[in-house]
Amino acid sequence: MSPQEPEVEDGGKKDRVPAGAPFTWIAANFAHCPEDADDEVIQRYARVYMWYVISRTIFADGTGKNAPWMWRKALTVFDNKFSWGSAALAYLYRQLDDACRGTTKDGGVGGCMLLLSVWSWERLPVGCPKSSQWNTWDDHGNPARQPTWTYKWDLVSKVASEVNLLYKQYNNEMDSLTPEQVEWEPYAVGPNFGDAHTFELNPLCVQERHLWLMRCPLICNWAVEFHLPHWMVDVHIPTASCRVQMRACEMKQPWPPTRAITQG
C-alpha cells in the first residue's frame, strides 16, 4: 500500500515537495487499527501514528501537506538511541535560517513552532500572550505523565487585533529590544529550576540537565547546526565567581546592567 502521486494538469509543472505521504492518505488508511490485528500489524500502525505526529509537530516542513519518508525510516526500530531532542533543535535552526533567507517560494517556516513560541514567550516581551489559570492536571500517580513547561501556557488570552497590524507592531518591538529586556534565565537556576508554583514539572524534562551546556553539533539528516551555549553565557550571564564577588561587595545591581540612555 502506497499513496498515489499527485495529479498534474496538462502543461503544468509538478510542485517540488518533500517525498512522502499526504496526511490525508495516512488518515484515510491508518486511522483505526483492526481489532484482530497481530503484533506485526499493531507495530505498523503504531509506527505510522508516530510518523504522522512528529511530521506535523516536531519536524513540520511548513507546507502542512506531507509526512516525509525520512521520518518513517527513522522509526524502523522502536528502541533506537537517537537523540530526538538534538534532531528537533537542528531541524528548527535550519528551518529558521532558510525562512530568514527566503529560500522557499511561499516563505513558510517549519520545525516545532510550539517550542519556538514558548521559548519566545518566556524570554522576550514581544507578542507574549497573557497566561490564564490552567486546569488541574491528573498524572494518574505516574511522575512520567506530569506536565512539561509548555503546560504553563495551556490557557492564554485570545488576540483580537488584526494580524497585519500586529506583524508591524512586533517588528518594531523586536527592532527596539535591548539586552536588559531579555529574560536570560527564564526557568530559574539551581534547585529552583522548573518551579512553576502551581504544578510539578515532569522529571523527564530535567534528567539530562548535565548536557545542556554541552558544545557539540546537532545533527538531523542533512541539517548540522552547532550548539554553542557558552556564547550567550559568557556575554550575558555573570559567572559564579562574579556573583560571589558582587555579594561580597554588596553590589546588588540587577543583571543585565541597566542600559544608560543619554541625550544630547
mmCIF file of C-alpha atoms in Angstrom, residues 6-176:
data_model
loop_
_atom_site.group_PDB
_atom_site.id
_atom_site.type_symbol
_atom_site.label_atom_id
_atom_site.label_comp_id
_atom_site.label_asym_id
_atom_site.label_seq_id
_atom_site.Cartn_x
_atom_site.Cartn_y
_atom_site.Cartn_z
ATOM 1 C CA PRO A 6 -0.402 13.947 -7.105
ATOM 2 C CA GLU A 7 -2.010 14.697 -10.436
ATOM 3 C CA VAL A 8 -0.503 17.410 -12.624
ATOM 4 C CA GLU A 9 -2.636 19.407 -15.022
ATOM 5 C CA ASP A 10 -1.751 19.457 -18.707
ATOM 6 C CA GLY A 11 1.102 21.837 -19.284
ATOM 7 C CA GLY A 12 1.513 22.399 -15.569
ATOM 8 C CA LYS A 13 4.612 21.869 -13.505
ATOM 9 C CA LYS A 14 4.845 19.451 -10.645
ATOM 10 C CA ASP A 15 5.334 21.159 -7.290
ATOM 11 C CA ARG A 16 8.595 20.407 -5.556
ATOM 12 C CA VAL A 17 7.601 18.962 -2.215
ATOM 13 C CA PRO A 18 9.466 16.591 0.130
ATOM 14 C CA ALA A 19 8.991 12.944 -0.818
ATOM 15 C CA GLY A 20 6.388 11.480 1.482
ATOM 16 C CA ALA A 21 2.769 10.514 2.024
ATOM 17 C CA PRO A 22 -0.066 13.058 2.213
ATOM 18 C CA PHE A 23 -1.542 13.442 5.679
ATOM 19 C CA THR A 24 -4.976 12.866 4.187
ATOM 20 C CA TRP A 25 -3.870 9.484 2.817
ATOM 21 C CA ILE A 26 -2.447 8.432 6.199
ATOM 22 C CA ALA A 27 -5.649 9.421 7.995
ATOM 23 C CA ALA A 28 -7.782 7.562 5.459
ATOM 24 C CA ASN A 29 -5.797 4.310 5.613
ATOM 25 C CA PHE A 30 -4.405 4.121 9.160
ATOM 26 C CA ALA A 31 -6.959 5.859 11.360
ATOM 27 C CA HIS A 32 -8.089 2.656 13.081
ATOM 28 C CA CYS A 33 -6.084 -0.480 13.781
ATOM 29 C CA PRO A 34 -8.086 -3.721 13.225
ATOM 30 C CA GLU A 35 -9.235 -5.311 16.472
ATOM 31 C CA ASP A 36 -7.945 -8.744 15.438
ATOM 32 C CA ALA A 37 -4.546 -7.438 14.304
ATOM 33 C CA ASP A 38 -1.423 -9.412 15.170
ATOM 34 C CA ASP A 39 1.709 -7.874 16.732
ATOM 35 C CA GLU A 40 3.275 -7.050 13.376
ATOM 36 C CA VAL A 41 0.228 -5.116 12.194
ATOM 37 C CA ILE A 42 -0.101 -3.317 15.544
ATOM 38 C CA GLN A 43 3.527 -2.206 15.359
ATOM 39 C CA ARG A 44 2.989 -0.999 11.792
ATOM 40 C CA TYR A 45 0.036 1.140 12.841
ATOM 41 C CA ALA A 46 1.999 2.440 15.841
ATOM 42 C CA ARG A 47 4.904 3.493 13.613
ATOM 43 C CA VAL A 48 2.590 5.218 11.171
ATOM 44 C CA TYR A 49 0.892 7.053 14.041
ATOM 45 C CA MET A 50 4.231 8.288 15.414
ATOM 46 C CA TRP A 51 5.316 9.204 11.892
ATOM 47 C CA TYR A 52 2.137 11.237 11.438
ATOM 48 C CA VAL A 53 2.524 13.026 14.786
ATOM 49 C CA ILE A 54 6.193 14.015 14.523
ATOM 50 C CA SER A 55 5.746 15.117 10.905
ATOM 51 C CA ARG A 56 3.016 17.527 11.979
ATOM 52 C CA THR A 57 4.636 18.807 15.171
ATOM 53 C CA ILE A 58 8.367 18.320 15.764
ATOM 54 C CA PHE A 59 9.510 18.082 12.138
ATOM 55 C CA ALA A 60 6.830 20.056 10.311
ATOM 56 C CA ASP A 61 8.031 21.250 6.900
ATOM 57 C CA GLY A 62 5.922 24.400 6.667
ATOM 58 C CA THR A 63 3.590 23.116 3.931
ATOM 59 C CA GLY A 64 1.253 21.048 6.103
ATOM 60 C CA LYS A 65 0.732 18.540 3.297
ATOM 61 C CA ASN A 66 3.063 15.557 3.536
ATOM 62 C CA ALA A 67 4.751 13.302 6.069
ATOM 63 C CA PRO A 68 8.304 12.872 4.672
ATOM 64 C CA TRP A 69 9.539 9.304 4.253
ATOM 65 C CA MET A 70 12.786 10.073 6.090
ATOM 66 C CA TRP A 71 10.959 10.295 9.441
ATOM 67 C CA ARG A 72 9.207 6.990 8.762
ATOM 68 C CA LYS A 73 12.587 5.370 8.146
ATOM 69 C CA ALA A 74 13.892 6.682 11.484
ATOM 70 C CA LEU A 75 11.082 4.804 13.263
ATOM 71 C CA THR A 76 12.036 1.403 11.858
ATOM 72 C CA VAL A 77 13.497 0.392 15.231
ATOM 73 C CA PHE A 78 11.497 1.347 18.329
ATOM 74 C CA ASP A 79 14.366 1.169 20.830
ATOM 75 C CA ASN A 80 16.894 3.206 18.848
ATOM 76 C CA LYS A 81 19.248 5.508 20.722
ATOM 77 C CA PHE A 82 18.635 8.584 18.603
ATOM 78 C CA SER A 83 18.761 11.977 20.290
ATOM 79 C CA TRP A 84 15.388 13.241 19.140
ATOM 80 C CA GLY A 85 15.745 16.485 21.075
ATOM 81 C CA SER A 86 19.021 17.318 19.330
ATOM 82 C CA ALA A 87 17.479 16.491 15.965
ATOM 83 C CA ALA A 88 14.469 18.701 16.712
ATOM 84 C CA LEU A 89 16.714 21.669 17.539
ATOM 85 C CA ALA A 90 18.908 21.144 14.470
ATOM 86 C CA TYR A 91 15.856 20.950 12.225
ATOM 87 C CA LEU A 92 14.276 24.048 13.792
ATOM 88 C CA TYR A 93 17.502 26.065 13.481
ATOM 89 C CA ARG A 94 17.843 25.131 9.806
ATOM 90 C CA GLN A 95 14.196 25.949 9.109
ATOM 91 C CA LEU A 96 14.575 29.370 10.743
ATOM 92 C CA ASP A 97 17.715 30.012 8.720
ATOM 93 C CA ASP A 98 16.018 29.055 5.448
ATOM 94 C CA ALA A 99 12.973 31.183 6.273
ATOM 95 C CA CYS A 100 15.102 34.251 7.056
ATOM 96 C CA ARG A 101 16.972 33.876 3.775
ATOM 97 C CA GLY A 102 13.783 33.353 1.783
ATOM 98 C CA THR A 103 14.882 30.062 0.247
ATOM 99 C CA THR A 104 11.301 28.774 -0.131
ATOM 100 C CA LYS A 105 8.749 30.045 -2.625
ATOM 101 C CA ASP A 106 5.957 30.565 -0.114
ATOM 102 C CA GLY A 107 8.178 31.937 2.653
ATOM 103 C CA GLY A 108 6.910 29.370 5.144
ATOM 104 C CA VAL A 109 8.817 28.082 8.143
ATOM 105 C CA GLY A 110 8.877 24.567 9.563
ATOM 106 C CA GLY A 111 10.063 22.942 12.738
ATOM 107 C CA CYS A 112 8.434 22.752 16.145
ATOM 108 C CA MET A 113 6.550 26.046 16.312
ATOM 109 C CA LEU A 114 5.215 25.266 19.787
ATOM 110 C CA LEU A 115 8.780 25.023 21.099
ATOM 111 C CA LEU A 116 9.735 28.283 19.405
ATOM 112 C CA SER A 117 6.630 30.055 20.726
ATOM 113 C CA VAL A 118 7.162 29.013 24.350
ATOM 114 C CA TRP A 119 10.859 29.883 24.094
ATOM 115 C CA SER A 120 9.934 33.367 22.872
ATOM 116 C CA TRP A 121 7.140 33.926 25.403
ATOM 117 C CA GLU A 122 9.432 33.042 28.311
ATOM 118 C CA ARG A 123 12.300 35.264 27.184
ATOM 119 C CA LEU A 124 11.052 38.180 25.101
ATOM 120 C CA PRO A 125 8.405 40.805 25.924
ATOM 121 C CA VAL A 126 7.202 40.764 22.311
ATOM 122 C CA GLY A 127 3.952 39.128 21.227
ATOM 123 C CA CYS A 128 3.585 37.340 24.541
ATOM 124 C CA PRO A 129 0.005 36.371 25.450
ATOM 125 C CA LYS A 130 -1.278 36.506 28.992
ATOM 126 C CA SER A 131 -1.253 33.114 30.664
ATOM 127 C CA SER A 132 -4.579 32.200 32.281
ATOM 128 C CA GLN A 133 -5.260 29.733 35.066
ATOM 129 C CA TRP A 134 -4.777 26.198 33.765
ATOM 130 C CA ASN A 135 -6.851 23.151 34.535
ATOM 131 C CA THR A 136 -5.858 20.641 37.211
ATOM 132 C CA TRP A 137 -3.521 18.014 35.780
ATOM 133 C CA ASP A 138 -4.124 14.343 36.538
ATOM 134 C CA ASP A 139 -0.915 12.322 36.216
ATOM 135 C CA HIS A 140 -2.633 9.114 37.419
ATOM 136 C CA GLY A 141 0.106 8.663 40.023
ATOM 137 C CA ASN A 142 2.812 8.360 37.365
ATOM 138 C CA PRO A 143 5.564 11.041 37.528
ATOM 139 C CA ALA A 144 6.408 10.379 33.868
ATOM 140 C CA ARG A 145 2.951 11.705 32.968
ATOM 141 C CA GLN A 146 3.359 15.021 34.759
ATOM 142 C CA PRO A 147 3.150 18.106 32.512
ATOM 143 C CA THR A 148 6.056 19.791 30.783
ATOM 144 C CA TRP A 149 6.802 23.506 30.981
ATOM 145 C CA THR A 150 4.527 24.110 27.991
ATOM 146 C CA TYR A 151 1.528 23.404 30.240
ATOM 147 C CA LYS A 152 2.133 26.795 31.812
ATOM 148 C CA TRP A 153 0.822 28.236 28.526
ATOM 149 C CA ASP A 154 -2.067 25.801 28.123
ATOM 150 C CA LEU A 155 -4.680 28.539 28.501
ATOM 151 C CA VAL A 156 -3.811 32.001 27.212
ATOM 152 C CA SER A 157 -5.731 35.137 26.350
ATOM 153 C CA LYS A 158 -7.013 35.462 22.800
ATOM 154 C CA VAL A 159 -5.540 38.035 20.451
ATOM 155 C CA ALA A 160 -8.308 40.129 18.918
ATOM 156 C CA SER A 161 -6.202 42.606 16.931
ATOM 157 C CA GLU A 162 -5.765 42.484 13.162
ATOM 158 C CA VAL A 163 -2.904 40.205 12.098
ATOM 159 C CA ASN A 164 -1.174 42.635 9.730
ATOM 160 C CA LEU A 165 -1.151 45.376 12.367
ATOM 161 C CA LEU A 166 0.317 43.006 14.955
ATOM 162 C CA TYR A 167 3.023 41.948 12.497
ATOM 163 C CA LYS A 168 4.187 45.550 12.107
ATOM 164 C CA GLN A 169 3.952 46.130 15.855
ATOM 165 C CA TYR A 170 6.022 43.034 16.664
ATOM 166 C CA ASN A 171 8.646 44.026 14.099
ATOM 167 C CA ASN A 172 9.004 47.460 15.677
ATOM 168 C CA GLU A 173 9.236 45.989 19.179
ATOM 169 C CA MET A 174 11.870 43.465 18.101
ATOM 170 C CA ASP A 175 13.933 46.203 16.455
ATOM 171 C CA SER A 176 13.930 48.262 19.657
#
